[in-house]
Amino acid sequence: AQTVTQSQPEMSVQEAETVTLSCTYDTSESDYYLFWYKQPPSRQMILVIRQEAYKQQNATENRFSVNFQKAAKSFSLKISDSQLGDAAMYFCAYRSNTGNQFYFGTGTSLTVIP
Amino acid sequence: DAGITQSPRHKVTETGTPVTLRCHQTENHRYMYWYRQDPGHGLRLIHYSYGVKDTDKGEVSDGYSVSRSKTEDFLLTLESATSSQTSVYFCAISAGTGSNQPQHFGDGTRLSIL
């Protein structure tokens, strides 16, 4: 089974500043997909951004962007101009191109300081 | 938002009693999943289904069974609940493999076993 590691259990950022959440994964496959999910206190799981491994260009969604380093098996999430509503638990997830399962990290709890 | 409904949203029960959680989708997606979420563990896969009557075990399947008699419904059963099964349970759906389709999640069921 693939392993997804989020080494930062907790992070904090000042409002309007930038923060980067780290994620690494272990796989022997060359084709796969990576995702970041946000879980606010409401408990909903919300897709933030996705990245296809075959794409060299890093994905961007408004204030959210990723730094995808395939050789290093690293997939970090950058949040720019942090807002109070960004406070949540963030999960990194991996999906094989051929498999049915998704593998999740243990999450990073992000606090936004006004 | 993806049409996924979990029921019940909250449940309190006693050790040794059977419990069934229901997940209903209106998206006609092939894949359905049950996860449990516990502090420090992220999301762990219990069971998943890749079609009607087709299911497979995840990493924490002991003490749980599932059934899928219709595309839209995926049931998770705790035959004899134990306190270690106190958790938040999430259902998720996905369109299929070989694509960048993410999982979409229900709102979760908070299950307390006393």
Coordinates of C-alpha atoms in Angstrom, one line a residue:
Chain A
A1 CA 0.0 0.0 0.0
Q2 CA 1.1 3.5 -0.7
T3 CA 2.1 5.7 2.2
V4 CA 1.3 9.4 2.5
T5 CA 3.1 11.4 5.1
Q6 CA 2.2 14.8 6.5
S7 CA 5.0 15.7 8.9
Q8 CA 3.4 18.8 10.3
P9 CA 0.5 18.0 12.7
E10 CA -0.1 21.7 13.3
M11 CA 0.7 24.9 11.5
S12 CA -0.2 28.5 12.1
V13 CA -0.1 31.6 9.8
Q14 CA -0.9 35.3 10.2
E15 CA -3.8 36.5 8.2
A16 CA -2.8 37.7 4.7
E17 CA 0.5 35.8 4.9
T18 CA 1.6 32.7 3.0
V19 CA 1.9 29.2 4.4
T20 CA 3.1 26.0 2.9
L21 CA 1.9 22.6 4.1
S22 CA 4.1 19.6 3.2
C23 CA 3.2 16.2 2.0
T24 CA 5.4 13.3 0.8
Y25 CA 4.4 9.9 -0.5
D26 CA 5.9 6.6 -1.2
T27 CA 5.1 4.8 -4.5
S28 CA 6.8 2.8 -7.2
E29 CA 4.2 3.8 -9.8
S30 CA 4.8 6.5 -12.4
D31 CA 1.3 7.5 -13.1
Y32 CA -1.0 8.7 -10.3
Y33 CA -3.0 11.5 -8.9
L34 CA -2.6 13.7 -5.9
F35 CA -5.2 15.8 -4.0
W36 CA -5.5 18.2 -1.2
Y37 CA -8.6 18.2 0.9
K38 CA -9.8 20.8 3.5
Q39 CA -11.8 19.8 6.5
P40 CA -13.2 22.8 8.4
P41 CA -14.8 22.5 11.8
S42 CA -18.1 21.7 10.0
R43 CA -16.5 18.3 9.3
Q44 CA -17.1 18.5 5.5
M45 CA -14.3 17.2 3.3
I46 CA -13.8 19.8 0.5
L47 CA -11.5 19.2 -2.5
V48 CA -9.0 22.1 -2.7
I49 CA -6.8 21.1 -5.6
R50 CA -5.6 18.1 -7.6
Q51 CA -2.5 17.3 -9.6
E52 CA -1.8 14.7 -12.3
A53 CA 1.6 13.1 -12.0
Y54 CA 2.1 13.2 -15.8
K55 CA 1.8 17.0 -15.8
Q56 CA 4.9 19.0 -15.0
Q57 CA 3.0 22.2 -14.5
N58 CA 2.0 22.8 -10.9
A59 CA -1.8 23.1 -10.3
T60 CA -3.2 26.4 -9.2
E61 CA -6.7 27.3 -7.9
N62 CA -7.0 30.9 -6.9
R63 CA -5.0 31.4 -3.7
F64 CA -4.0 27.7 -3.6
S65 CA -1.1 26.3 -5.5
V66 CA 1.0 23.2 -5.2
N67 CA 4.7 22.5 -5.6
F68 CA 4.9 19.0 -7.1
Q69 CA 8.3 17.4 -7.1
K70 CA 7.9 14.0 -8.7
A71 CA 11.4 12.8 -8.3
A72 CA 11.4 13.8 -4.6
K73 CA 7.8 12.4 -4.2
S74 CA 6.7 15.7 -2.6
F75 CA 3.4 17.5 -3.0
S76 CA 3.2 20.7 -0.9
L77 CA 0.3 23.1 -0.7
K78 CA 0.8 26.8 -0.7
I79 CA -1.9 29.1 0.6
S80 CA -1.4 32.7 -0.3
D81 CA -3.1 35.7 1.3
S82 CA -4.4 33.5 4.1
Q83 CA -7.9 34.2 5.3
L84 CA -9.7 33.3 8.5
G85 CA -11.8 30.9 6.6
D86 CA -8.7 28.9 5.6
A87 CA -8.5 27.6 9.2
A88 CA -9.1 23.8 8.9
M89 CA -7.5 20.4 8.8
Y90 CA -5.8 19.7 5.5
F91 CA -5.3 16.2 4.1
C92 CA -3.1 15.1 1.3
A93 CA -4.3 12.1 -0.7
Y94 CA -2.8 9.8 -3.3
R95 CA -4.6 7.7 -5.9
S96 CA -3.0 5.3 -8.3
N97 CA -3.9 5.5 -12.0
T98 CA -4.9 1.8 -11.9
G99 CA -6.2 1.3 -8.4
N100 CA -9.4 1.9 -6.7
Q101 CA -8.1 3.2 -3.4
F102 CA -7.2 6.6 -2.1
Y103 CA -4.5 6.9 0.5
F104 CA -4.6 9.8 3.0
G105 CA -2.1 11.5 5.2
T106 CA -2.8 12.1 8.9
G107 CA -3.6 15.7 8.3
T108 CA -2.2 19.2 9.2
S109 CA -4.3 21.5 11.4
L110 CA -3.9 25.0 10.2
T111 CA -4.7 28.0 12.4
V112 CA -5.0 31.5 11.0
I113 CA -4.1 34.3 13.4
P114 CA -6.0 37.5 12.9
Chain B
D1 CA -22.0 19.4 -4.4
A2 CA -22.1 15.7 -5.0
G3 CA -25.3 14.1 -3.9
I4 CA -24.2 11.9 -1.0
T5 CA -26.4 11.4 2.1
Q6 CA -25.2 9.6 5.2
S7 CA -27.6 8.5 7.8
P8 CA -27.8 8.8 10.7
R9 CA -25.7 11.9 11.3
H10 CA -25.2 11.0 15.0
K11 CA -25.7 7.8 16.9
V12 CA -25.1 6.7 20.5
T13 CA -25.4 3.0 21.3
E14 CA -24.1 0.4 23.7
T15 CA -21.4 -2.1 23.4
G16 CA -22.5 -5.4 21.8
T17 CA -25.4 -3.9 19.8
P18 CA -25.5 -4.1 16.0
V19 CA -25.2 -0.8 14.1
T20 CA -25.8 -0.1 10.5
L21 CA -24.8 3.1 8.8
R22 CA -26.2 4.0 5.4
C23 CA -24.7 5.9 2.5
H24 CA -26.9 7.0 -0.4
Q25 CA -25.7 8.6 -3.6
T26 CA -27.5 10.2 -6.5
E27 CA -24.5 10.5 -8.8
N28 CA -24.6 6.9 -10.2
H29 CA -20.9 6.6 -9.4
R30 CA -19.4 3.1 -9.5
Y31 CA -17.1 3.3 -6.5
M32 CA -18.2 3.8 -2.9
Y33 CA -16.0 3.8 0.2
W34 CA -16.3 3.8 4.0
Y35 CA -13.7 5.5 6.1
R36 CA -13.3 6.1 9.8
Q37 CA -11.6 9.2 11.0
D38 CA -9.7 9.3 14.3
P39 CA -7.4 11.9 15.8
G40 CA -3.8 11.3 14.7
H41 CA -4.8 8.7 12.1
G42 CA -6.4 10.7 9.4
L43 CA -8.9 8.8 7.2
R44 CA -8.5 5.0 7.2
L45 CA -10.3 2.8 4.7
I46 CA -12.7 0.2 6.1
H47 CA -14.3 -1.3 3.0
Y48 CA -15.0 -0.2 -0.5
S49 CA -17.2 -1.2 -3.4
Y50 CA -16.5 -1.2 -7.1
G51 CA -20.0 -2.3 -8.2
V52 CA -23.2 -3.9 -7.0
K53 CA -22.3 -6.8 -4.8
D54 CA -18.6 -6.2 -5.4
T55 CA -16.7 -5.2 -2.3
D56 CA -13.2 -5.4 -0.9
K57 CA -11.5 -4.8 2.4
G58 CA -9.5 -1.8 3.4
E59 CA -6.8 -1.5 6.1
V60 CA -9.2 -1.5 9.1
S61 CA -11.9 -4.0 8.1
D62 CA -12.0 -6.2 11.2
G63 CA -15.4 -5.9 13.0
Y64 CA -17.1 -4.4 10.0
S65 CA -19.1 -5.7 7.1
V66 CA -20.6 -4.0 4.1
S67 CA -23.3 -4.6 1.5
R68 CA -24.2 -3.0 -1.8
S69 CA -27.4 -4.3 -3.4
K70 CA -28.0 -1.2 -5.4
T71 CA -25.7 1.3 -7.1
E72 CA -26.9 4.1 -4.9
D73 CA -26.7 2.5 -1.5
F74 CA -23.7 1.3 0.5
L75 CA -24.3 0.0 4.0
L76 CA -21.7 -0.4 6.7
T77 CA -22.6 -2.8 9.6
L78 CA -20.9 -3.2 13.0
E79 CA -22.2 -6.7 13.9
S80 CA -21.4 -6.2 17.6
A81 CA -20.2 -2.7 18.4
T82 CA -17.2 -2.1 20.6
S83 CA -15.9 1.1 22.3
S84 CA -12.9 1.0 19.9
Q85 CA -15.3 1.6 17.1
T86 CA -16.3 5.0 18.4
S87 CA -15.4 7.3 15.6
V88 CA -16.5 9.6 12.8
Y89 CA -17.5 7.6 9.7
F90 CA -17.3 9.0 6.2
C91 CA -18.8 7.7 3.1
A92 CA -17.2 8.7 -0.2
I93 CA -17.9 8.1 -3.9
S94 CA -15.7 8.3 -7.0
A95 CA -16.4 8.1 -10.7
G96 CA -13.7 5.6 -11.6
T97 CA -10.0 4.7 -12.1
G98 CA -7.7 6.0 -14.8
S99 CA -8.8 9.6 -14.2
N100 CA -8.2 12.5 -12.0
Q101 CA -11.6 12.2 -10.5
P102 CA -11.4 12.9 -6.8
Q103 CA -13.5 11.4 -4.1
H104 CA -16.6 13.3 -2.9
F105 CA -17.6 12.8 0.7
G106 CA -20.7 12.7 2.7
D107 CA -21.0 14.8 5.8
G108 CA -20.0 12.1 8.2
T109 CA -21.7 10.1 11.0
R110 CA -20.5 10.6 14.5
L111 CA -20.9 7.2 16.3
S112 CA -20.4 6.8 20.0
I113 CA -20.3 3.4 21.6
L114 CA -20.7 3.4 25.4

